[in-house]
Amino acid sequence: MGKGRLEAFSDGVLAIIITIMVLEMKVPHKADLSELRPLIPIFLSYVLSYVYIGIYWNNHHHLFQAVHSVKGSVLWANLHLLFWLSLFPFMTGWMGENAFAAIPVAVYGVVLMFAAIAYFILTRVLIASHGKDSTLGTAIREDFKGKISVILYAVAIPLAFVNAWVACLIYTVIAIFWLIPDRRIEKTLIQ
């Protein structure tokens, strides 16, 4: 089957996730800058989650530029990824409302880690359905960024109970790591 419906559905889900996250931020009732101070953790958690959703959207787009069709296993792998991403609004709100307390920060890391694993599974299912010598298979090969990200999440999750801010710093470093463009798929498509 064609990939268009999957891409459109995924884009819609990601747009809704971002919308829910921003709607969770409550507007202060007074026109005083001091009213914004309690919202700083909420805003920071929103920014981090927004960046992550943007990273997933961008990489998802690149993945599907390299494939021509999808089958049932791809649809399920994609839904698996969207499930973990759909938890971002809840986790973002919980972490922000509790000013980056240990348990919400650790559970946020669990969601980030399982989203990364789901993305890895999606890439593997796509490669399996198109072949290792396909455009995607040739471009991805060894997924260093994906593997190191999961390892760093696994380190940050228990670290959140020692120092939640250091765990958040690790989550931020991983996001920055993924913001650096990965040109493997683009280079393979151009060749």
Backbone as JSON Lines, residues from 0, in Angstrom:
{"i":0,"aa":"M","n":[0.84,-1.19,0.0],"ca":[0.0,0.0,0.0],"c":[0.88,1.24,0.0]}
{"i":1,"aa":"G","n":[0.33,2.34,-0.41],"ca":[1.07,3.6,-0.45],"c":[1.38,4.12,0.94]}
{"i":2,"aa":"K","n":[2.34,4.98,1.01],"ca":[2.77,5.51,2.31],"c":[2.08,6.81,2.69]}
{"i":3,"aa":"G","n":[1.33,7.41,1.76],"ca":[0.73,8.73,1.98],"c":[-0.18,8.82,3.19]}
{"i":4,"aa":"R","n":[-1.06,7.81,3.36],"ca":[-1.99,7.85,4.49],"c":[-1.24,7.76,5.82]}
{"i":5,"aa":"L","n":[-0.21,6.9,5.88],"ca":[0.58,6.77,7.1],"c":[1.25,8.09,7.44]}
{"i":6,"aa":"E","n":[1.84,8.73,6.43],"ca":[2.51,10.01,6.66],"c":[1.52,11.08,7.12]}
{"i":7,"aa":"A","n":[0.37,11.15,6.48],"ca":[-0.63,12.16,6.84],"c":[-1.16,11.92,8.26]}
{"i":8,"aa":"F","n":[-1.43,10.66,8.57],"ca":[-1.9,10.33,9.92],"c":[-0.86,10.7,10.96]}
{"i":9,"aa":"S","n":[0.39,10.34,10.72],"ca":[1.47,10.64,11.66],"c":[1.65,12.14,11.84]}
{"i":10,"aa":"D","n":[1.62,12.89,10.74],"ca":[1.72,14.35,10.82],"c":[0.59,14.93,11.67]}
{"i":11,"aa":"G","n":[-0.62,14.41,11.47],"ca":[-1.76,14.88,12.24],"c":[-1.63,14.59,13.73]}
{"i":12,"aa":"V","n":[-1.17,13.38,14.05],"ca":[-0.98,13.02,15.46],"c":[0.07,13.91,16.1]}
{"i":13,"aa":"L","n":[1.17,14.14,15.42],"ca":[2.23,14.99,15.97],"c":[1.75,16.42,16.14]}
{"i":14,"aa":"A","n":[0.95,16.93,15.22],"ca":[0.4,18.28,15.35],"c":[-0.52,18.36,16.56]}
{"i":15,"aa":"I","n":[-1.32,17.33,16.77],"ca":[-2.21,17.31,17.94],"c":[-1.41,17.25,19.23]}
{"i":16,"aa":"I","n":[-0.34,16.47,19.24],"ca":[0.51,16.37,20.44],"c":[1.07,17.74,20.8]}
{"i":17,"aa":"I","n":[1.58,18.47,19.82],"ca":[2.12,19.8,20.09],"c":[1.01,20.74,20.57]}
{"i":18,"aa":"T","n":[-0.15,20.65,19.96],"ca":[-1.27,21.5,20.36],"c":[-1.68,21.23,21.8]}
{"i":19,"aa":"I","n":[-1.76,19.96,22.17],"ca":[-2.12,19.62,23.55],"c":[-1.08,20.16,24.52]}
{"i":20,"aa":"M","n":[0.19,20.03,24.17],"ca":[1.24,20.52,25.07],"c":[1.11,22.02,25.3]}
{"i":21,"aa":"V","n":[0.88,22.79,24.25],"ca":[0.81,24.24,24.42],"c":[-0.46,24.64,25.15]}
{"i":22,"aa":"L","n":[-1.54,23.91,24.95],"ca":[-2.79,24.24,25.64],"c":[-2.72,23.94,27.14]}
{"i":23,"aa":"E","n":[-1.79,23.09,27.53],"ca":[-1.61,22.78,28.95],"c":[-0.95,23.93,29.71]}
{"i":24,"aa":"M","n":[-0.31,24.85,28.99],"ca":[0.32,25.99,29.66],"c":[-0.76,27.03,29.97]}
{"i":25,"aa":"K","n":[-0.93,27.3,31.24],"ca":[-1.98,28.22,31.67],"c":[-1.48,29.67,31.66]}
{"i":26,"aa":"V","n":[-2.33,30.56,31.22],"ca":[-2.0,31.98,31.12],"c":[-2.14,32.61,32.51]}
{"i":27,"aa":"P","n":[-1.17,33.45,32.93],"ca":[-1.3,34.14,34.22],"c":[-2.5,35.09,34.21]}
{"i":28,"aa":"H","n":[-3.09,35.29,35.36],"ca":[-4.29,36.14,35.47],"c":[-3.95,37.61,35.67]}
{"i":29,"aa":"K","n":[-2.7,37.9,35.96],"ca":[-2.28,39.29,36.15],"c":[-1.24,39.66,35.1]}
{"i":30,"aa":"A","n":[-1.2,40.95,34.75],"ca":[-0.24,41.45,33.75],"c":[1.04,41.91,34.43]}
{"i":31,"aa":"D","n":[1.61,41.03,35.2],"ca":[2.82,41.34,35.95],"c":[3.87,40.29,35.61]}
{"i":32,"aa":"L","n":[5.1,40.73,35.31],"ca":[6.15,39.78,34.94],"c":[6.45,38.77,36.04]}
{"i":33,"aa":"S","n":[6.23,39.14,37.28],"ca":[6.49,38.21,38.39],"c":[5.56,36.99,38.32]}
{"i":34,"aa":"E","n":[4.46,37.12,37.62],"ca":[3.52,36.0,37.45],"c":[4.1,34.91,36.54]}
{"i":35,"aa":"L","n":[5.1,35.26,35.76],"ca":[5.71,34.29,34.85],"c":[6.72,33.37,35.53]}
{"i":36,"aa":"R","n":[7.26,33.82,36.66],"ca":[8.3,33.04,37.35],"c":[7.85,31.61,37.66]}
{"i":37,"aa":"P","n":[6.65,31.37,38.2],"ca":[6.25,29.99,38.48],"c":[6.06,29.15,37.2]}
{"i":38,"aa":"L","n":[5.93,29.82,36.06],"ca":[5.73,29.11,34.81],"c":[7.03,28.68,34.12]}
{"i":39,"aa":"I","n":[8.17,29.1,34.67],"ca":[9.46,28.79,34.03],"c":[9.67,27.28,33.88]}
{"i":40,"aa":"P","n":[9.47,26.45,34.92],"ca":[9.64,25.0,34.72],"c":[8.68,24.43,33.68]}
{"i":41,"aa":"I","n":[7.47,24.93,33.66],"ca":[6.47,24.46,32.7],"c":[6.92,24.82,31.28]}
{"i":42,"aa":"F","n":[7.4,26.05,31.11],"ca":[7.86,26.48,29.8],"c":[9.09,25.7,29.36]}
{"i":43,"aa":"L","n":[10.04,25.48,30.26],"ca":[11.26,24.74,29.91],"c":[10.94,23.3,29.52]}
{"i":44,"aa":"S","n":[10.03,22.67,30.25],"ca":[9.66,21.29,29.89],"c":[8.95,21.28,28.53]}
{"i":45,"aa":"Y","n":[8.15,22.3,28.26],"ca":[7.48,22.41,26.96],"c":[8.51,22.56,25.84]}
{"i":46,"aa":"V","n":[9.49,23.43,26.03],"ca":[10.51,23.64,24.99],"c":[11.24,22.34,24.69]}
{"i":47,"aa":"L","n":[11.65,21.62,25.74],"ca":[12.37,20.37,25.53],"c":[11.5,19.36,24.77]}
{"i":48,"aa":"S","n":[10.25,19.23,25.17],"ca":[9.36,18.28,24.5],"c":[9.05,18.72,23.07]}
{"i":49,"aa":"Y","n":[8.88,20.01,22.85],"ca":[8.63,20.53,21.52],"c":[9.8,20.2,20.59]}
{"i":50,"aa":"V","n":[11.01,20.37,21.09],"ca":[12.2,20.06,20.3],"c":[12.21,18.56,19.97]}
{"i":51,"aa":"Y","n":[11.91,17.73,20.96],"ca":[11.89,16.29,20.71],"c":[10.84,15.92,19.66]}
{"i":52,"aa":"I","n":[9.64,16.48,19.77],"ca":[8.6,16.18,18.78],"c":[9.07,16.64,17.39]}
{"i":53,"aa":"G","n":[9.69,17.81,17.33],"ca":[10.23,18.29,16.06],"c":[11.28,17.36,15.48]}
{"i":54,"aa":"I","n":[12.14,16.84,16.34],"ca":[13.18,15.9,15.89],"c":[12.53,14.64,15.32]}
{"i":55,"aa":"Y","n":[11.55,14.1,16.05],"ca":[10.87,12.89,15.57],"c":[10.14,13.16,14.26]}
{"i":56,"aa":"W","n":[9.48,14.3,14.16],"ca":[8.76,14.62,12.92],"c":[9.74,14.7,11.75]}
{"i":57,"aa":"N","n":[10.85,15.41,11.95],"ca":[11.85,15.58,10.9],"c":[12.42,14.24,10.47]}
{"i":58,"aa":"N","n":[12.82,13.42,11.43],"ca":[13.43,12.13,11.09],"c":[12.4,11.17,10.49]}
{"i":59,"aa":"H","n":[11.17,11.22,10.96],"ca":[10.11,10.4,10.4],"c":[9.91,10.77,8.92]}
{"i":60,"aa":"H","n":[9.91,12.06,8.64],"ca":[9.77,12.55,7.26],"c":[10.9,11.98,6.39]}
{"i":61,"aa":"H","n":[12.13,12.05,6.9],"ca":[13.26,11.54,6.13],"c":[13.15,10.03,5.9]}
{"i":62,"aa":"L","n":[12.74,9.3,6.93],"ca":[12.57,7.85,6.78],"c":[11.65,7.53,5.61]}
{"i":63,"aa":"F","n":[10.51,8.22,5.59],"ca":[9.5,7.88,4.59],"c":[9.79,8.47,3.22]}
{"i":64,"aa":"Q","n":[10.78,9.35,3.11],"ca":[11.23,9.79,1.79],"c":[12.02,8.68,1.12]}
{"i":65,"aa":"A","n":[12.57,7.78,1.94],"ca":[13.43,6.73,1.41],"c":[12.69,5.43,1.12]}
{"i":66,"aa":"V","n":[11.37,5.39,1.36],"ca":[10.6,4.18,1.09],"c":[9.47,4.49,0.12]}
{"i":67,"aa":"H","n":[8.95,3.45,-0.52],"ca":[7.91,3.65,-1.53],"c":[6.57,3.08,-1.12]}
{"i":68,"aa":"S","n":[6.59,2.11,-0.21],"ca":[5.33,1.49,0.2],"c":[5.45,1.03,1.64]}
{"i":69,"aa":"V","n":[4.29,0.72,2.22],"ca":[4.28,0.21,3.6],"c":[3.38,-1.02,3.63]}
{"i":70,"aa":"K","n":[3.62,-1.85,4.64],"ca":[2.75,-3.0,4.86],"c":[2.32,-3.0,6.32]}
{"i":71,"aa":"G","n":[1.56,-3.99,6.69],"ca":[0.97,-4.02,8.02],"c":[1.96,-3.88,9.15]}
{"i":72,"aa":"S","n":[3.11,-4.54,9.05],"ca":[4.1,-4.46,10.13],"c":[4.62,-3.03,10.31]}
{"i":73,"aa":"V","n":[4.73,-2.3,9.21],"ca":[5.17,-0.9,9.28],"c":[4.1,-0.05,9.96]}
{"i":74,"aa":"L","n":[2.83,-0.3,9.62],"ca":[1.74,0.45,10.26],"c":[1.76,0.24,11.77]}
{"i":75,"aa":"W","n":[1.95,-1.0,12.21],"ca":[1.98,-1.28,13.65],"c":[3.21,-0.68,14.32]}
{"i":76,"aa":"A","n":[4.36,-0.77,13.66],"ca":[5.57,-0.16,14.23],"c":[5.41,1.35,14.34]}
{"i":77,"aa":"N","n":[4.76,1.97,13.35],"ca":[4.53,3.4,13.38],"c":[3.57,3.77,14.52]}
{"i":78,"aa":"L","n":[2.51,2.98,14.69],"ca":[1.57,3.22,15.8],"c":[2.27,3.07,17.14]}
{"i":79,"aa":"H","n":[3.19,2.13,17.23],"ca":[3.96,1.94,18.45],"c":[4.75,3.22,18.78]}
{"i":80,"aa":"L","n":[5.4,3.78,17.77],"ca":[6.12,5.04,17.97],"c":[5.17,6.16,18.38]}
{"i":81,"aa":"L","n":[4.05,6.28,17.69],"ca":[3.09,7.35,18.0],"c":[2.52,7.2,19.4]}
{"i":82,"aa":"F","n":[2.38,5.96,19.88],"ca":[1.91,5.76,21.25],"c":[2.84,6.44,22.25]}
{"i":83,"aa":"W","n":[4.13,6.17,22.13],"ca":[5.09,6.75,23.08],"c":[5.15,8.27,22.94]}
{"i":84,"aa":"L","n":[5.07,8.76,21.7],"ca":[5.08,10.21,21.51],"c":[3.81,10.85,22.07]}
{"i":85,"aa":"S","n":[2.7,10.12,22.03],"ca":[1.45,10.68,22.55],"c":[1.48,10.87,24.06]}
{"i":86,"aa":"L","n":[2.42,10.25,24.74],"ca":[2.57,10.44,26.19],"c":[3.34,11.72,26.54]}
{"i":87,"aa":"F","n":[3.94,12.35,25.54],"ca":[4.72,13.56,25.8],"c":[3.92,14.67,26.48]}
{"i":88,"aa":"P","n":[2.7,14.98,26.05],"ca":[1.98,16.06,26.73],"c":[1.78,15.8,28.24]}
{"i":89,"aa":"F","n":[1.41,14.57,28.57],"ca":[1.22,14.23,29.98],"c":[2.53,14.35,30.75]}
{"i":90,"aa":"M","n":[3.59,13.76,30.2],"ca":[4.88,13.77,30.89],"c":[5.45,15.19,30.97]}
{"i":91,"aa":"T","n":[5.26,15.97,29.92],"ca":[5.73,17.36,29.92],"c":[5.03,18.15,31.01]}
{"i":92,"aa":"G","n":[3.72,18.0,31.11],"ca":[2.95,18.69,32.14],"c":[3.33,18.25,33.54]}
{"i":93,"aa":"W","n":[3.48,16.96,33.73],"ca":[3.81,16.44,35.06],"c":[5.19,16.92,35.5]}
{"i":94,"aa":"M","n":[6.15,16.88,34.61],"ca":[7.51,17.31,34.94],"c":[7.54,18.81,35.2]}
{"i":95,"aa":"G","n":[6.88,19.6,34.37],"ca":[6.88,21.05,34.53],"c":[6.13,21.5,35.77]}
{"i":96,"aa":"E","n":[4.97,20.91,36.02],"ca":[4.16,21.28,37.19],"c":[4.86,20.95,38.5]}
{"i":97,"aa":"N","n":[5.75,19.98,38.47],"ca":[6.45,19.57,39.69],"c":[7.91,20.05,39.71]}
{"i":98,"aa":"A","n":[8.18,21.07,38.91],"ca":[9.48,21.75,38.89],"c":[10.65,20.76,38.81]}
{"i":99,"aa":"F","n":[10.52,19.81,37.89],"ca":[11.59,18.86,37.61],"c":[11.96,17.99,38.81]}
{"i":100,"aa":"A","n":[10.93,17.52,39.53],"ca":[11.15,16.59,40.64],"c":[11.65,15.26,40.09]}
{"i":101,"aa":"A","n":[12.29,14.48,40.95],"ca":[12.98,13.26,40.54],"c":[12.08,12.25,39.81]}
{"i":102,"aa":"I","n":[10.95,11.92,40.38],"ca":[10.11,10.87,39.77],"c":[9.58,11.31,38.4]}
{"i":103,"aa":"P","n":[9.0,12.5,38.26],"ca":[8.56,12.89,36.91],"c":[9.71,12.96,35.89]}
{"i":104,"aa":"V","n":[10.88,13.4,36.32],"ca":[12.03,13.47,35.41],"c":[12.45,12.07,34.99]}
{"i":105,"aa":"A","n":[12.46,11.14,35.93],"ca":[12.84,9.76,35.6],"c":[11.82,9.13,34.65]}
{"i":106,"aa":"V","n":[10.52,9.32,34.93],"ca":[9.49,8.72,34.08],"c":[9.5,9.39,32.7]}
{"i":107,"aa":"Y","n":[9.78,10.68,32.64],"ca":[9.94,11.37,31.36],"c":[11.05,10.68,30.57]}
{"i":108,"aa":"G","n":[12.14,10.35,31.23],"ca":[13.24,9.65,30.58],"c":[12.83,8.27,30.08]}
{"i":109,"aa":"V","n":[11.98,7.58,30.84],"ca":[11.49,6.27,30.4],"c":[10.7,6.43,29.1]}
{"i":110,"aa":"V","n":[9.85,7.45,29.04],"ca":[9.07,7.69,27.82],"c":[9.99,8.05,26.66]}
{"i":111,"aa":"L","n":[10.99,8.9,26.92],"ca":[11.96,9.23,25.86],"c":[12.68,7.99,25.36]}
{"i":112,"aa":"M","n":[13.08,7.12,26.3],"ca":[13.81,5.91,25.92],"c":[12.93,4.98,25.09]}
{"i":113,"aa":"F","n":[11.69,4.79,25.52],"ca":[10.81,3.89,24.76],"c":[10.42,4.49,23.41]}
{"i":114,"aa":"A","n":[10.34,5.8,23.3],"ca":[10.11,6.43,21.99],"c":[11.31,6.16,21.09]}
{"i":115,"aa":"A","n":[12.51,6.27,21.64],"ca":[13.72,6.0,20.84],"c":[13.76,4.54,20.4]}
{"i":116,"aa":"I","n":[13.4,3.64,21.29],"ca":[13.36,2.22,20.94],"c":[12.31,1.97,19.85]}
{"i":117,"aa":"A","n":[11.15,2.61,19.99],"ca":[10.09,2.46,18.99],"c":[10.53,2.98,17.63]}
{"i":118,"aa":"Y","n":[11.27,4.09,17.62],"ca":[11.78,4.63,16.36],"c":[12.79,3.65,15.74]}
{"i":119,"aa":"F","n":[13.63,3.08,16.58],"ca":[14.6,2.08,16.11],"c":[13.87,0.89,15.5]}
{"i":120,"aa":"I","n":[12.82,0.42,16.18],"ca":[12.03,-0.7,15.66],"c":[11.41,-0.33,14.31]}
{"i":121,"aa":"L","n":[10.87,0.88,14.22],"ca":[10.27,1.33,12.95],"c":[11.29,1.29,11.83]}
{"i":122,"aa":"T","n":[12.49,1.78,12.09],"ca":[13.52,1.77,11.03],"c":[13.87,0.34,10.63]}
{"i":123,"aa":"R","n":[13.97,-0.55,11.6],"ca":[14.32,-1.94,11.31],"c":[13.2,-2.64,10.52]}
{"i":124,"aa":"V","n":[11.95,-2.36,10.87],"ca":[10.82,-2.95,10.13],"c":[10.8,-2.42,8.71]}
{"i":125,"aa":"L","n":[11.06,-1.13,8.53],"ca":[11.12,-0.56,7.18],"c":[12.25,-1.18,6.37]}
{"i":126,"aa":"I","n":[13.42,-1.33,6.98],"ca":[14.56,-1.94,6.28],"c":[14.24,-3.39,5.94]}
{"i":127,"aa":"A","n":[13.63,-4.11,6.87],"ca":[13.28,-5.51,6.6],"c":[12.3,-5.63,5.45]}
{"i":128,"aa":"S","n":[11.36,-4.68,5.34],"ca":[10.36,-4.79,4.27],"c":[10.88,-4.28,2.93]}
{"i":129,"aa":"H","n":[11.96,-3.5,2.92],"ca":[12.5,-2.97,1.66],"c":[13.85,-3.6,1.28]}
{"i":130,"aa":"G","n":[14.48,-4.27,2.22],"ca":[15.76,-4.93,1.96],"c":[16.95,-4.11,2.44]}
{"i":131,"aa":"K","n":[17.99,-4.82,2.82],"ca":[19.2,-4.17,3.33],"c":[19.91,-3.34,2.26]}
{"i":132,"aa":"D","n":[19.68,-3.67,1.0],"ca":[20.31,-2.93,-0.09],"c":[19.42,-1.82,-0.63]}
{"i":133,"aa":"S","n":[18.28,-1.59,0.02],"ca":[17.38,-0.51,-0.41],"c":[18.01,0.84,-0.06]}
{"i":134,"aa":"T","n":[17.37,1.9,-0.52],"ca":[17.85,3.25,-0.2],"c":[17.97,3.44,1.31]}
{"i":135,"aa":"L","n":[16.92,3.05,2.03],"ca":[16.93,3.22,3.48],"c":[17.96,2.31,4.13]}
{"i":136,"aa":"G","n":[18.01,1.05,3.7],"ca":[18.98,0.11,4.27],"c":[20.41,0.57,4.06]}
{"i":137,"aa":"T","n":[20.68,1.12,2.89],"ca":[22.02,1.63,2.59],"c":[22.32,2.87,3.43]}
{"i":138,"aa":"A","n":[21.34,3.72,3.62],"ca":[21.56,4.96,4.36],"c":[21.74,4.73,5.85]}
{"i":139,"aa":"I","n":[20.95,3.85,6.42],"ca":[20.96,3.68,7.88],"c":[22.15,2.84,8.35]}
{"i":140,"aa":"R","n":[22.32,1.67,7.78],"ca":[23.38,0.73,8.2],"c":[23.49,0.66,9.72]}
{"i":141,"aa":"E","n":[24.55,1.18,10.28],"ca":[24.72,1.21,11.73],"c":[24.13,2.51,12.26]}
{"i":142,"aa":"D","n":[23.27,2.39,13.24],"ca":[22.59,3.56,13.79],"c":[23.25,3.98,15.11]}
{"i":143,"aa":"F","n":[24.41,4.62,15.01],"ca":[25.16,5.03,16.19],"c":[24.36,5.98,17.08]}
{"i":144,"aa":"K","n":[23.75,6.99,16.46],"ca":[22.99,7.97,17.24],"c":[21.85,7.31,18.01]}
{"i":145,"aa":"G","n":[21.15,6.41,17.36],"ca":[20.03,5.73,18.02],"c":[20.49,4.89,19.19]}
{"i":146,"aa":"K","n":[21.56,4.15,18.99],"ca":[22.07,3.27,20.06],"c":[22.61,4.07,21.23]}
{"i":147,"aa":"I","n":[23.39,5.11,20.97],"ca":[23.97,5.9,22.06],"c":[22.88,6.66,22.81]}
{"i":148,"aa":"S","n":[21.83,7.06,22.11],"ca":[20.73,7.76,22.78],"c":[20.05,6.86,23.81]}
{"i":149,"aa":"V","n":[19.76,5.63,23.42],"ca":[19.12,4.7,24.36],"c":[20.02,4.45,25.57]}
{"i":150,"aa":"I","n":[21.31,4.32,25.35],"ca":[22.25,4.12,26.46],"c":[22.24,5.32,27.39]}
{"i":151,"aa":"L","n":[22.27,6.53,26.82],"ca":[22.25,7.74,27.64],"c":[20.94,7.89,28.41]}
{"i":152,"aa":"Y","n":[19.81,7.53,27.8],"ca":[18.54,7.55,28.54],"c":[18.6,6.58,29.72]}
{"i":153,"aa":"A","n":[19.15,5.38,29.46],"ca":[19.25,4.37,30.52],"c":[20.14,4.84,31.67]}
{"i":154,"aa":"V","n":[21.12,5.67,31.38],"ca":[21.97,6.25,32.43],"c":[21.22,7.38,33.15]}
{"i":155,"aa":"A","n":[20.52,8.21,32.41],"ca":[19.86,9.39,32.98],"c":[18.68,9.04,33.88]}
{"i":156,"aa":"I","n":[17.97,7.96,33.57],"ca":[16.76,7.62,34.34],"c":[17.08,7.39,35.81]}
{"i":157,"aa":"P","n":[17.99,6.49,36.17],"ca":[18.3,6.35,37.6],"c":[19.02,7.57,38.17]}
{"i":158,"aa":"L","n":[19.76,8.27,37.31],"ca":[20.46,9.48,37.76],"c":[19.48,10.56,38.19]}
{"i":159,"aa":"A","n":[18.26,10.53,37.67],"ca":[17.25,11.52,38.05],"c":[16.97,11.48,39.56]}
{"i":160,"aa":"F","n":[17.16,10.32,40.18],"ca":[16.92,10.19,41.62],"c":[18.08,10.74,42.44]}
{"i":161,"aa":"V","n":[19.23,10.92,41.8],"ca":[20.4,11.52,42.45],"c":[20.39,13.03,42.21]}
{"i":162,"aa":"N","n":[20.2,13.42,40.93],"ca":[20.16,14.83,40.56],"c":[19.32,14.97,39.29]}
{"i":163,"aa":"A","n":[18.09,15.43,39.48],"ca":[17.15,15.53,38.36],"c":[17.64,16.5,37.29]}
{"i":164,"aa":"W","n":[18.34,17.54,37.7],"ca":[18.83,18.52,36.73],"c":[19.9,17.94,35.81]}
{"i":165,"aa":"V","n":[20.73,17.05,36.36],"ca":[21.75,16.4,35.52],"c":[21.07,15.47,34.51]}
{"i":166,"aa":"A","n":[20.02,14.77,34.96],"ca":[19.26,13.92,34.04],"c":[18.65,14.77,32.92]}
{"i":167,"aa":"C","n":[18.09,15.91,33.28],"ca":[17.51,16.81,32.27],"c":[18.59,17.34,31.32]}
{"i":168,"aa":"L","n":[19.76,17.58,31.86],"ca":[20.88,18.01,31.02],"c":[21.22,16.92,30.0]}
{"i":169,"aa":"I","n":[21.21,15.67,30.43],"ca":[21.48,14.56,29.5],"c":[20.39,14.5,28.43]}
{"i":170,"aa":"Y","n":[19.12,14.66,28.82],"ca":[18.03,14.68,27.84],"c":[18.24,15.81,26.83]}
{"i":171,"aa":"T","n":[18.7,16.95,27.32],"ca":[18.94,18.11,26.45],"c":[20.11,17.85,25.51]}
{"i":172,"aa":"V","n":[21.17,17.24,26.03],"ca":[22.34,16.91,25.19],"c":[21.94,15.94,24.09]}
{"i":173,"aa":"I","n":[21.1,14.95,24.42],"ca":[20.64,14.01,23.4],"c":[19.85,14.76,22.32]}
{"i":174,"aa":"A","n":[18.98,15.67,22.74],"ca":[18.2,16.45,21.78],"c":[19.13,17.26,20.88]}
{"i":175,"aa":"I","n":[20.13,17.9,21.46],"ca":[21.09,18.68,20.66],"c":[21.83,17.76,19.69]}
{"i":176,"aa":"F","n":[22.18,16.59,20.16],"ca":[22.85,15.58,19.34],"c":[22.0,15.26,18.11]}
{"i":177,"aa":"W","n":[20.67,15.16,18.28],"ca":[19.78,14.85,17.18],"c":[19.44,16.07,16.34]}
{"i":178,"aa":"L","n":[19.63,17.28,16.88],"ca":[19.39,18.48,16.09],"c":[20.45,18.66,15.01]}
{"i":179,"aa":"I","n":[21.62,18.1,15.26],"ca":[22.67,18.13,14.23],"c":[22.17,17.26,13.08]}
{"i":180,"aa":"P","n":[21.99,17.83,11.92],"ca":[21.36,17.09,10.82],"c":[22.09,15.8,10.46]}
{"i":181,"aa":"D","n":[21.3,14.77,10.23],"ca":[21.81,13.48,9.79],"c":[21.55,13.42,8.29]}
{"i":182,"aa":"R","n":[22.57,13.54,7.51],"ca":[22.44,13.64,6.05],"c":[22.51,12.28,5.34]}
{"i":183,"aa":"R","n":[22.53,11.18,6.1],"ca":[22.71,9.87,5.45],"c":[21.61,9.58,4.43]}
{"i":184,"aa":"I","n":[20.35,9.81,4.81],"ca":[19.25,9.5,3.89],"c":[19.28,10.45,2.71]}
{"i":185,"aa":"E","n":[19.48,11.75,2.97],"ca":[19.52,12.72,1.87],"c":[20.63,12.4,0.88]}
{"i":186,"aa":"K","n":[21.81,12.05,1.41],"ca":[22.93,11.71,0.52],"c":[22.62,10.48,-0.33]}
{"i":187,"aa":"T","n":[21.98,9.49,0.29],"ca":[21.64,8.27,-0.43],"c":[20.59,8.53,-1.49]}
{"i":188,"aa":"L","n":[19.61,9.4,-1.19],"ca":[18.57,9.72,-2.17],"c":[19.12,10.47,-3.36]}
{"i":189,"aa":"I","n":[20.13,11.31,-3.14],"ca":[20.71,12.1,-4.23],"c":[21.54,11.23,-5.17]}
{"i":190,"aa":"Q","n":[22.18,10.2,-4.65],"ca":[23.05,9.34,-5.47],"c":[22.32,8.57,-6.51]}
